[in-house]
C-alpha positions in Angstrom: 126.7 33.6 100.4 127.0 33.5 104.5 128.7 36.6 105.5 125.9 38.2 103.2 123.1 36.8 105.5 125.6 37.5 108.3 125.7 41.0 107.8 121.5 40.8 107.1 121.0 39.1 110.3 123.2 41.4 111.1 121.6 45.3 110.3 118.2 43.7 110.8 119.2 43.3 114.7 120.9 46.7 114.8 117.7 48.2 113.6 115.7 46.2 115.7 117.7 47.3 118.8 117.5 50.5 117.8 113.8 51.3 117.4 113.8 49.4 120.3 115.3 52.0 122.4 113.3 54.0 125.0 113.9 57.0 126.7 113.8 57.1 129.8 113.7 60.5 132.1 115.2 60.8 135.5 113.1 63.1 137.7 113.3 63.8 141.6 110.1 65.5 142.9 110.4 65.9 146.6 113.3 64.3 146.7 112.5 60.5 145.8 113.8 59.7 141.6 111.8 58.7 139.3 111.7 57.3 136.0 109.8 58.5 133.5 109.4 57.4 129.5 106.3 58.9 126.6 106.5 55.2 125.0 103.7 53.2 124.6 101.8 51.5 123.4 98.5 53.5 122.8 98.3 57.2 120.8 98.3 59.5 124.2 99.3 62.2 122.5 97.0 65.0 121.3 94.2 66.8 123.3 92.3 66.6 126.4 89.3 68.0 127.0 86.4 67.6 129.5 83.6 66.5 127.7 81.8 68.7 125.4 83.5 71.7 125.9 86.2 73.4 123.9 88.7 74.6 126.6 90.2 74.3 129.3 92.9 71.5 127.8 95.9 69.3 127.8 98.4 69.0 124.7 100.5 65.8 125.4 103.9 65.9 122.4 105.6 63.0 121.9 108.7 64.9 122.3 107.4 65.0 126.7 106.4 68.1 125.2 103.3 69.8 126.0 100.3 72.4 126.8 99.2 72.5 130.7 95.8 74.9 130.7 94.6 75.7 134.4 91.1 75.9 134.3 91.1 79.9 134.3 92.0 78.4 131.3 96.1 80.4 132.2 98.7 78.2 129.7 101.3 77.0 131.1 104.0 74.5 128.6 104.8 71.2 130.2 107.4 67.9 130.7 104.8 65.7 130.5 106.6 61.7 130.5 104.7 58.4 132.4 106.2 56.2 134.9 108.1 53.5 134.5 111.7 51.5 135.4 114.6 51.9 135.4 114.5 49.6 132.8 111.6 51.9 130.7 109.0 48.8 131.4 105.9 51.0 132.6 104.0 50.7 136.0 100.6 50.0 135.8 97.3 48.4 137.6 95.4 47.0 135.5 91.3 46.9 135.9 88.6 45.3 134.6 88.6 47.0 131.5 91.1 49.8 132.1 94.9 50.6 132.8 96.1 53.7 135.3 99.7 54.9 135.3 100.4 57.8 137.1 101.4 60.9 134.6 104.6 63.2 135.6 104.3 66.7 134.3 106.2 69.9 134.9 106.3 73.5 134.8 108.6 74.5 132.4 108.0 78.4 133.2 112.4 80.0 133.8 110.0 83.2 135.7 109.8 81.0 138.8 112.0 81.8 142.1 113.1 80.0 143.7 111.3 80.8 146.7 108.4 79.1 144.6 110.5 75.9 143.6 107.6 73.3 144.7 105.5 75.0 142.4 108.0 74.3 139.4 108.1 70.3 140.7 106.9 67.5 139.2 103.8 66.4 139.5 101.7 64.1 139.1 98.3 63.0 138.6 96.1 60.0 137.5 95.9 59.0 133.4 94.3 55.7 132.6 92.9 53.9 128.9 89.4 52.9 129.1 90.2 49.9 126.0 85.5 49.1 125.3 85.0 53.3 125.4 88.0 54.2 123.6 88.7 56.4 126.5 91.9 57.8 128.0 91.8 60.2 130.8 94.1 62.5 132.0 92.5 63.1 136.1 89.4 61.7 135.8 87.9 65.1 133.8 89.8 66.0 130.8 89.5 63.0 127.8 90.3 61.6 124.5 88.8 59.2 122.5 91.5 57.5 120.3 91.7 54.3 117.3 92.9 51.6 118.1 
């Protein structure tokens, strides 16, 4: 009986440890290193747009990819993540009814040449969650309504 209990505890511990693994990606922007993750306890993936306007949009996929559509309506594939510590703890500023994170994104455009590498560098923008209104904002302008 003790062996079965020990095996069960080991199995539960292993499963919990595997689930708890947070994927952290190391990035470099302007010769400084950062860590990013797509793991957060809020449903941030999905489509963000200006209120009452269907385009331009930003789409965040769970795997860290997405789409960034500029105001001229051109769409570009991106890789994204929220800034975190090397251990995967999200960095944020807590407000009265909100939390502000740093969203990093990079265009996945392989056609950009070395002269334009700065255009292909990681960019950071504010990502905020407003708890009372149940809204999330990218750059303070593109919004997504969420449900707990």
